[in-house]
mmCIF file of C-alpha atoms and ligand atoms in Angstrom:
data_model
loop_
_atom_site.group_PDB
_atom_site.id
_atom_site.type_symbol
_atom_site.label_atom_id
_atom_site.label_comp_id
_atom_site.label_asym_id
_atom_site.label_seq_id
_atom_site.Cartn_x
_atom_site.Cartn_y
_atom_site.Cartn_z
ATOM 1 C CA MET A 1 34.939 -25.353 -29.004
ATOM 2 C CA VAL A 2 32.656 -24.358 -26.176
ATOM 3 C CA LYS A 3 33.197 -26.542 -23.142
ATOM 4 C CA PRO A 4 30.300 -28.190 -21.291
ATOM 5 C CA TYR A 5 30.342 -26.226 -18.024
ATOM 6 C CA VAL A 6 30.665 -22.824 -16.478
ATOM 7 C CA MET A 7 30.956 -21.880 -12.821
ATOM 8 C CA GLY A 8 28.798 -19.118 -11.349
ATOM 9 C CA ILE A 9 29.674 -17.357 -8.102
ATOM 10 C CA ASP A 10 27.498 -14.808 -6.312
ATOM 11 C CA VAL A 11 29.276 -12.791 -3.642
ATOM 12 C CA GLY A 12 26.662 -11.539 -1.209
ATOM 13 C CA GLY A 13 26.976 -9.583 2.009
ATOM 14 C CA THR A 14 26.202 -12.646 4.126
ATOM 15 C CA ASN A 15 26.803 -15.694 1.958
ATOM 16 C CA THR A 16 28.704 -16.601 -1.149
ATOM 17 C CA VAL A 17 26.938 -19.182 -3.302
ATOM 18 C CA PHE A 18 28.434 -20.974 -6.282
ATOM 19 C CA GLY A 19 27.596 -23.740 -8.698
ATOM 20 C CA VAL A 20 28.585 -25.665 -11.790
ATOM 21 C CA VAL A 21 26.093 -24.944 -14.585
ATOM 22 C CA ASP A 22 25.586 -26.751 -17.889
ATOM 23 C CA ALA A 23 24.573 -25.203 -21.224
ATOM 24 C CA ARG A 24 20.883 -25.714 -20.520
ATOM 25 C CA GLY A 25 21.098 -23.648 -17.352
ATOM 26 C CA LYS A 26 20.940 -26.562 -14.966
ATOM 27 C CA ILE A 27 22.980 -26.293 -11.772
ATOM 28 C CA ILE A 28 24.612 -29.705 -11.492
ATOM 29 C CA GLU A 29 26.796 -29.043 -8.432
ATOM 30 C CA ALA A 30 26.397 -26.303 -5.851
ATOM 31 C CA GLY A 31 28.076 -24.972 -2.734
ATOM 32 C CA LYS A 32 27.854 -22.163 -0.228
ATOM 33 C CA MET A 33 30.116 -20.447 2.294
ATOM 34 C CA LYS A 34 30.034 -17.428 4.580
ATOM 35 C CA SER A 35 31.004 -14.225 2.815
ATOM 36 C CA PRO A 36 34.150 -12.309 3.680
ATOM 37 C CA SER A 37 34.614 -11.834 7.371
ATOM 38 C CA GLU A 38 38.385 -11.351 7.412
ATOM 39 C CA THR A 39 40.762 -10.383 4.627
ATOM 40 C CA ALA A 40 40.145 -10.686 0.903
ATOM 41 C CA GLU A 41 43.124 -13.052 0.711
ATOM 42 C CA SER A 42 41.773 -15.525 3.288
ATOM 43 C CA TYR A 43 38.327 -15.326 1.683
ATOM 44 C CA CYS A 44 39.790 -16.107 -1.723
ATOM 45 C CA ALA A 45 41.851 -18.989 -0.331
ATOM 46 C CA THR A 46 38.821 -20.621 1.318
ATOM 47 C CA LEU A 47 36.651 -20.088 -1.769
ATOM 48 C CA SER A 48 39.333 -21.540 -4.069
ATOM 49 C CA VAL A 49 39.479 -24.752 -2.055
ATOM 50 C CA GLU A 50 35.695 -25.135 -2.331
ATOM 51 C CA LEU A 51 35.680 -24.357 -6.058
ATOM 52 C CA ASN A 52 38.523 -26.760 -6.819
ATOM 53 C CA LYS A 53 36.604 -29.540 -5.064
ATOM 54 C CA LEU A 54 33.602 -28.987 -7.357
ATOM 55 C CA ILE A 55 35.832 -28.630 -10.430
ATOM 56 C CA GLU A 56 37.564 -31.963 -9.736
ATOM 57 C CA HIS A 57 34.231 -33.581 -9.016
ATOM 58 C CA VAL A 58 32.888 -32.859 -12.520
ATOM 59 C CA GLY A 59 36.049 -33.815 -14.395
ATOM 60 C CA GLY A 60 38.611 -31.034 -13.982
ATOM 61 C CA LYS A 61 39.266 -27.522 -15.266
ATOM 62 C CA GLU A 62 39.358 -28.622 -18.943
ATOM 63 C CA LYS A 63 35.579 -29.025 -18.762
ATOM 64 C CA PHE A 64 35.062 -25.320 -17.981
ATOM 65 C CA ASN A 65 34.468 -22.498 -20.410
ATOM 66 C CA GLY A 66 34.997 -20.051 -17.580
ATOM 67 C CA ILE A 67 34.036 -18.715 -14.178
ATOM 68 C CA GLY A 68 31.637 -15.789 -13.786
ATOM 69 C CA ILE A 69 31.317 -13.730 -10.619
ATOM 70 C CA GLY A 70 28.500 -11.393 -9.618
ATOM 71 C CA ALA A 71 29.427 -9.045 -6.786
ATOM 72 C CA PRO A 72 28.376 -5.710 -5.327
ATOM 73 C CA ASN A 73 30.380 -2.894 -6.948
ATOM 74 C CA GLY A 74 31.914 -5.401 -9.338
ATOM 75 C CA ASN A 75 33.900 -3.829 -12.173
ATOM 76 C CA TYR A 76 33.794 -5.803 -15.414
ATOM 77 C CA TYR A 77 36.790 -4.185 -17.076
ATOM 78 C CA GLN A 78 39.080 -4.531 -14.068
ATOM 79 C CA GLY A 79 37.691 -7.787 -12.649
ATOM 80 C CA THR A 80 37.691 -6.057 -9.293
ATOM 81 C CA ILE A 81 35.335 -5.440 -6.404
ATOM 82 C CA GLU A 82 35.719 -1.833 -5.387
ATOM 83 C CA ASP A 83 34.825 -0.640 -1.893
ATOM 84 C CA ALA A 84 32.131 -3.300 -1.639
ATOM 85 C CA PRO A 85 29.159 -2.399 0.555
ATOM 86 C CA ASN A 86 28.585 -4.816 3.481
ATOM 87 C CA ILE A 87 31.953 -6.476 3.011
ATOM 88 C CA SER A 88 34.692 -5.685 5.499
ATOM 89 C CA TRP A 89 37.721 -5.601 3.245
ATOM 90 C CA GLY A 90 38.623 -2.074 4.236
ATOM 91 C CA LYS A 91 37.332 1.273 3.034
ATOM 92 C CA GLY A 92 38.383 2.066 -0.502
ATOM 93 C CA ARG A 93 39.972 -1.361 -1.006
ATOM 94 C CA VAL A 94 39.985 -2.636 -4.590
ATOM 95 C CA VAL A 95 40.105 -6.448 -4.648
ATOM 96 C CA PRO A 96 41.151 -8.139 -7.927
ATOM 97 C CA LEU A 97 38.961 -11.180 -7.253
ATOM 98 C CA ALA A 98 38.746 -12.332 -10.895
ATOM 99 C CA ASN A 99 42.525 -12.585 -11.196
ATOM 100 C CA MET A 100 42.870 -14.180 -7.784
ATOM 101 C CA LEU A 101 40.371 -16.949 -8.577
ATOM 102 C CA SER A 102 41.696 -17.448 -12.078
ATOM 103 C CA ALA A 103 45.180 -18.024 -10.638
ATOM 104 C CA ALA A 104 43.824 -20.404 -7.995
ATOM 105 C CA THR A 105 41.717 -22.535 -10.366
ATOM 106 C CA GLY A 106 43.455 -22.229 -13.743
ATOM 107 C CA ILE A 107 40.150 -21.164 -15.342
ATOM 108 C CA SER A 108 39.465 -17.819 -17.081
ATOM 109 C CA THR A 109 37.347 -15.675 -14.804
ATOM 110 C CA VAL A 110 35.163 -12.610 -15.361
ATOM 111 C CA LEU A 111 33.341 -10.443 -12.867
ATOM 112 C CA THR A 112 30.582 -7.858 -12.902
ATOM 113 C CA ASN A 113 28.125 -6.324 -10.501
ATOM 114 C CA ASP A 114 25.299 -8.541 -9.295
ATOM 115 C CA ALA A 115 22.490 -6.763 -11.177
ATOM 116 C CA ASN A 116 24.436 -6.947 -14.453
ATOM 117 C CA ALA A 117 24.922 -10.668 -13.817
ATOM 118 C CA ALA A 118 21.171 -10.994 -13.237
ATOM 119 C CA ALA A 119 20.534 -9.309 -16.617
ATOM 120 C CA ILE A 120 22.816 -11.733 -18.440
ATOM 121 C CA GLY A 121 21.168 -14.599 -16.556
ATOM 122 C CA GLU A 122 17.721 -13.535 -17.806
ATOM 123 C CA MET A 123 19.057 -13.149 -21.339
ATOM 124 C CA THR A 124 20.702 -16.582 -21.308
ATOM 125 C CA TYR A 125 18.233 -18.694 -19.327
ATOM 126 C CA GLY A 126 15.208 -16.557 -18.380
ATOM 127 C CA VAL A 127 12.335 -14.383 -19.616
ATOM 128 C CA ALA A 128 14.655 -12.147 -21.665
ATOM 129 C CA LYS A 129 15.908 -15.057 -23.757
ATOM 130 C CA GLY A 130 16.220 -13.847 -27.350
ATOM 131 C CA MET A 131 15.768 -10.179 -26.414
ATOM 132 C CA LYS A 132 18.372 -7.693 -27.546
ATOM 133 C CA ASN A 133 17.128 -4.653 -25.660
ATOM 134 C CA PHE A 134 15.865 -4.767 -22.094
ATOM 135 C CA ILE A 135 16.513 -3.368 -18.649
ATOM 136 C CA MET A 136 16.839 -5.607 -15.616
ATOM 137 C CA ILE A 137 15.785 -4.131 -12.295
ATOM 138 C CA THR A 138 16.573 -5.984 -9.076
ATOM 139 C CA LEU A 139 14.394 -4.985 -6.142
ATOM 140 C CA GLY A 140 15.986 -6.210 -2.933
ATOM 141 C CA THR A 141 17.690 -4.568 0.017
ATOM 142 C CA GLY A 142 18.904 -2.186 -2.682
ATOM 143 C CA VAL A 143 17.742 -1.399 -6.220
ATOM 144 C CA GLY A 144 20.125 -2.632 -8.901
ATOM 145 C CA SER A 145 19.989 -2.587 -12.666
ATOM 146 C CA GLY A 146 21.576 -4.002 -15.785
ATOM 147 C CA ILE A 147 20.998 -2.371 -19.171
ATOM 148 C CA VAL A 148 21.197 -4.489 -22.324
ATOM 149 C CA VAL A 149 21.404 -2.622 -25.633
ATOM 150 C CA ASN A 150 21.723 -4.431 -28.980
ATOM 151 C CA GLY A 151 22.374 -7.700 -27.169
ATOM 152 C CA THR A 152 25.252 -6.335 -25.119
ATOM 153 C CA LEU A 153 25.398 -5.274 -21.516
ATOM 154 C CA VAL A 154 26.230 -1.595 -21.122
ATOM 155 C CA TYR A 155 29.350 -1.219 -18.976
ATOM 156 C CA GLY A 156 30.202 2.403 -19.728
ATOM 157 C CA HIS A 157 33.670 3.901 -19.971
ATOM 158 C CA ASP A 158 34.750 2.765 -16.510
ATOM 159 C CA GLY A 159 32.915 -0.571 -16.111
ATOM 160 C CA PHE A 160 30.299 0.720 -13.648
ATOM 161 C CA ALA A 161 27.386 1.703 -15.928
ATOM 162 C CA GLY A 162 23.787 0.937 -14.988
ATOM 163 C CA GLU A 163 23.300 2.326 -11.488
ATOM 164 C CA LEU A 164 19.656 3.203 -12.053
ATOM 165 C CA GLY A 165 18.842 2.636 -8.381
ATOM 166 C CA HIS A 166 20.709 5.864 -7.732
ATOM 167 C CA VAL A 167 18.832 8.017 -10.190
ATOM 168 C CA ILE A 168 17.399 10.888 -8.153
ATOM 169 C CA VAL A 169 13.597 10.737 -8.208
ATOM 170 C CA LYS A 170 12.868 13.326 -5.496
ATOM 171 C CA LYS A 171 14.827 16.513 -5.103
ATOM 172 C CA ASP A 172 16.124 16.778 -1.539
ATOM 173 C CA GLY A 173 14.276 13.563 -0.736
ATOM 174 C CA ARG A 174 15.224 10.758 1.610
ATOM 175 C CA VAL A 175 18.845 10.120 2.433
ATOM 176 C CA CYS A 176 20.093 7.106 0.470
ATOM 177 C CA GLY A 177 22.715 4.532 1.460
ATOM 178 C CA CYS A 178 25.047 6.176 -1.074
ATOM 179 C CA GLY A 179 25.013 9.388 0.974
ATOM 180 C CA ARG A 180 22.984 11.472 -1.480
ATOM 181 C CA LYS A 181 19.311 12.402 -1.267
ATOM 182 C CA GLY A 182 16.224 11.251 -3.161
ATOM 183 C CA CYS A 183 17.557 8.167 -4.983
ATOM 184 C CA LEU A 184 15.075 5.619 -6.383
ATOM 185 C CA GLU A 185 16.629 3.050 -4.033
ATOM 186 C CA ALA A 186 15.575 5.081 -0.985
ATOM 187 C CA TYR A 187 11.924 4.561 -2.034
ATOM 188 C CA ALA A 188 11.763 1.278 -3.929
ATOM 189 C CA SER A 189 14.094 -1.035 -1.996
ATOM 190 C CA ALA A 190 12.706 -3.236 0.775
ATOM 191 C CA THR A 191 13.896 -0.686 3.327
ATOM 192 C CA GLY A 192 12.420 2.106 1.196
ATOM 193 C CA VAL A 193 8.997 0.448 1.396
ATOM 194 C CA ALA A 194 9.413 0.092 5.157
ATOM 195 C CA ARG A 195 10.209 3.822 5.399
ATOM 196 C CA THR A 196 7.118 4.662 3.347
ATOM 197 C CA ALA A 197 5.071 2.452 5.678
ATOM 198 C CA LYS A 198 6.356 4.343 8.719
ATOM 199 C CA GLU A 199 5.426 7.685 7.092
ATOM 200 C CA PHE A 200 1.944 6.488 6.142
ATOM 201 C CA ILE A 201 1.221 5.184 9.640
ATOM 202 C CA GLU A 202 2.530 8.335 11.320
ATOM 203 C CA ASN A 203 0.471 10.477 8.963
ATOM 204 C CA GLY A 204 -2.825 9.067 10.062
ATOM 205 C CA GLY A 205 -2.811 5.418 9.084
ATOM 206 C CA THR A 206 -3.876 4.482 12.591
ATOM 207 C CA LYS A 207 -6.669 2.173 11.431
ATOM 208 C CA SER A 208 -4.220 0.095 9.434
ATOM 209 C CA LEU A 209 -3.217 -3.379 10.561
ATOM 210 C CA LEU A 210 0.327 -2.056 10.284
ATOM 211 C CA ALA A 211 -0.340 0.439 13.100
ATOM 212 C CA GLN A 212 -0.559 -2.516 15.478
ATOM 213 C CA LEU A 213 3.092 -3.341 14.780
ATOM 214 C CA ASP A 214 6.199 -1.560 16.042
ATOM 215 C CA VAL A 215 6.298 1.293 13.547
ATOM 216 C CA ASN A 216 10.119 1.370 13.527
ATOM 217 C CA ASN A 217 10.361 -2.288 12.589
ATOM 218 C CA VAL A 218 7.653 -2.693 9.960
ATOM 219 C CA THR A 219 9.048 -4.650 6.988
ATOM 220 C CA SER A 220 7.995 -4.813 3.352
ATOM 221 C CA LYS A 221 6.801 -8.356 4.115
ATOM 222 C CA ASP A 222 4.472 -6.969 6.821
ATOM 223 C CA VAL A 223 3.106 -4.520 4.248
ATOM 224 C CA TYR A 224 2.514 -7.391 1.824
ATOM 225 C CA ASP A 225 0.760 -9.512 4.453
ATOM 226 C CA ALA A 226 -1.498 -6.592 5.376
ATOM 227 C CA ALA A 227 -2.251 -5.852 1.709
ATOM 228 C CA MET A 228 -3.263 -9.494 1.244
ATOM 229 C CA LYS A 229 -5.810 -8.984 4.043
ATOM 230 C CA GLY A 230 -7.233 -6.006 2.176
ATOM 231 C CA ASP A 231 -5.582 -3.323 4.334
ATOM 232 C CA LYS A 232 -6.092 -0.010 2.505
ATOM 233 C CA VAL A 233 -2.985 1.670 3.887
ATOM 234 C CA ALA A 234 -0.781 -1.256 2.881
ATOM 235 C CA ILE A 235 -2.265 -1.205 -0.622
ATOM 236 C CA ALA A 236 -1.657 2.565 -0.787
ATOM 237 C CA ILE A 237 1.987 2.035 0.232
ATOM 238 C CA PHE A 238 2.530 -0.305 -2.734
ATOM 239 C CA LYS A 239 0.653 2.111 -4.997
ATOM 240 C CA GLU A 240 2.953 4.953 -3.956
ATOM 241 C CA THR A 241 6.053 2.741 -4.468
ATOM 242 C CA GLY A 242 4.753 1.490 -7.819
ATOM 243 C CA ASN A 243 4.073 5.078 -8.964
ATOM 244 C CA ILE A 244 7.633 6.120 -8.188
ATOM 245 C CA LEU A 245 9.034 3.054 -9.952
ATOM 246 C CA GLY A 246 6.764 3.439 -12.985
ATOM 247 C CA GLU A 247 7.653 7.100 -13.417
ATOM 248 C CA ALA A 248 11.350 6.215 -13.207
ATOM 249 C CA PHE A 249 10.853 3.403 -15.752
ATOM 250 C CA ALA A 250 9.195 5.864 -18.164
ATOM 251 C CA ASN A 251 12.418 7.883 -17.989
ATOM 252 C CA PHE A 252 14.598 4.786 -18.454
ATOM 253 C CA ILE A 253 12.536 3.853 -21.529
ATOM 254 C CA ALA A 254 13.338 7.234 -23.103
ATOM 255 C CA PHE A 255 17.027 6.411 -22.692
ATOM 256 C CA SER A 256 17.309 3.015 -24.417
ATOM 257 C CA SER A 257 13.851 2.044 -25.774
ATOM 258 C CA PRO A 258 13.868 -1.445 -24.203
ATOM 259 C CA GLU A 259 11.571 -4.227 -25.359
ATOM 260 C CA ALA A 260 10.977 -5.098 -21.710
ATOM 261 C CA ILE A 261 11.740 -4.120 -18.172
ATOM 262 C CA VAL A 262 12.383 -7.288 -16.182
ATOM 263 C CA LEU A 263 11.903 -7.247 -12.427
ATOM 264 C CA PHE A 264 13.538 -9.566 -9.973
ATOM 265 C CA GLY A 265 13.638 -9.770 -6.186
ATOM 266 C CA GLY A 266 11.506 -9.689 -3.069
ATOM 267 C CA LEU A 267 9.390 -6.657 -3.880
ATOM 268 C CA SER A 268 8.399 -7.948 -7.323
ATOM 269 C CA LYS A 269 6.619 -10.737 -5.468
ATOM 270 C CA ALA A 270 4.143 -8.184 -4.131
ATOM 271 C CA GLY A 271 2.478 -9.053 -7.452
ATOM 272 C CA LYS A 272 -0.645 -7.134 -8.438
ATOM 273 C CA PHE A 273 -0.235 -4.671 -5.560
ATOM 274 C CA ILE A 274 2.913 -3.287 -7.145
ATOM 275 C CA MET A 275 2.806 -4.379 -10.801
ATOM 276 C CA GLY A 276 -0.498 -2.627 -11.519
ATOM 277 C CA PRO A 277 0.651 0.771 -10.193
ATOM 278 C CA ILE A 278 4.029 0.435 -11.953
ATOM 279 C CA GLN A 279 2.321 -0.303 -15.277
ATOM 280 C CA GLU A 280 -0.116 2.606 -14.847
ATOM 281 C CA ALA A 281 2.634 5.098 -14.077
ATOM 282 C CA MET A 282 4.804 3.754 -16.898
ATOM 283 C CA ASP A 283 1.904 4.256 -19.344
ATOM 284 C CA GLU A 284 1.061 7.674 -17.974
ATOM 285 C CA TYR A 285 4.566 9.133 -18.007
ATOM 286 C CA SER A 286 6.082 7.518 -21.101
ATOM 287 C CA LEU A 287 6.737 9.713 -24.108
ATOM 288 C CA GLY A 288 4.083 9.221 -26.797
ATOM 289 C CA ILE A 289 6.302 7.327 -29.228
ATOM 290 C CA PHE A 290 7.129 4.761 -26.508
ATOM 291 C CA LYS A 291 3.674 4.350 -24.950
ATOM 292 C CA GLY A 292 2.484 0.766 -24.618
ATOM 293 C CA LYS A 293 5.554 -0.693 -26.301
ATOM 294 C CA THR A 294 7.653 -1.838 -23.350
ATOM 295 C CA LYS A 295 6.586 -5.006 -21.564
ATOM 296 C CA LEU A 296 6.797 -5.239 -17.797
ATOM 297 C CA LEU A 297 7.936 -8.762 -16.905
ATOM 298 C CA MET A 298 8.838 -10.682 -13.791
ATOM 299 C CA SER A 299 11.816 -12.998 -13.742
ATOM 300 C CA ASP A 300 10.845 -16.654 -13.898
ATOM 301 C CA LEU A 301 14.166 -17.998 -12.639
ATOM 302 C CA PRO A 302 13.879 -19.742 -9.275
ATOM 303 C CA GLU A 303 15.011 -17.222 -6.677
ATOM 304 C CA SER A 304 17.424 -19.629 -4.996
ATOM 305 C CA ASP A 305 19.265 -20.285 -8.283
ATOM 306 C CA ALA A 306 19.052 -16.925 -10.034
ATOM 307 C CA ALA A 307 22.232 -15.401 -8.601
ATOM 308 C CA VAL A 308 24.411 -18.403 -9.510
ATOM 309 C CA LEU A 309 22.797 -18.714 -12.944
ATOM 310 C CA GLY A 310 23.297 -15.012 -13.633
ATOM 311 C CA ALA A 311 26.960 -15.086 -12.677
ATOM 312 C CA SER A 312 27.502 -18.301 -14.628
ATOM 313 C CA ALA A 313 25.940 -16.869 -17.788
ATOM 314 C CA LEU A 314 28.735 -14.305 -17.922
ATOM 315 C CA ALA A 315 31.251 -17.120 -18.317
ATOM 316 C CA TRP A 316 29.691 -18.391 -21.562
ATOM 317 C CA GLU A 317 30.819 -15.140 -23.166
ATOM 318 C CA ILE A 318 34.488 -15.911 -22.575
ATOM 319 C CA LYS A 319 36.066 -16.753 -25.914
HETATM 320 ZN ZN1 ZN B 401 21.718 6.529 -3.767
#
């Protein structure tokens, strides 16, 4: 019998957030702590104490179907976090966090990367409810993705599938955080938009409101604010970003013929400035048989809860 609760944990670079979630997707208890600053072992020990408090508070471990963890570079098959970006556990370190937390709480625990968790969250509680084929794209400090085919998340042979943020969209383009050149993430992440802004201003965008700011510190939020005031350069920056995203999406569509592409994260809030150009490029570059068939949707999960909900949704799948 399925038990009434699951626990969702999102391991972020700065904070770790967690919560007890019921079958309707309501977070009934929540907590937060600073993400790993020292060793993986001390992190796990501190987190376990916090989790056990919540578990006791709602009636003990028997009430839990499982614990789900979303983490950068999370590996579903191994339950490990491998060489996690922004987390100082040592270069190349593979941390078996799922096993560690399972041992500390007595509850079965699964782990995947944060964008995969977001995809399962949308499928369980969000706009992708009932969909069997869709692609989740998270637009934040990086660009993440989760690919759902026939109702199942695609993990690939090694547990790492779905790194669409690192598809190369420009040959010999910008250097990406992964060390290669021209990745989608280098253009469509929040920092990618900021880099585009710097290029546009330096290439003659002197009349833009953005030119009044320190060009090295312009953020995607600044670009949004300027676009809202009708600034043509800011609007062109989103158009350029949307074009790159839409063209990439047309390629993704050829791969798995998704019913929808679901966007989540800061940049998706740029609304019409980005969604219009994405849709146009998607329509323009899609193969004929796919044209006009894939919906472009925005997540409707509250941003503050989405990470915990996504991770928690994974734990309903534990049999
Ligand atoms: Zn990359």
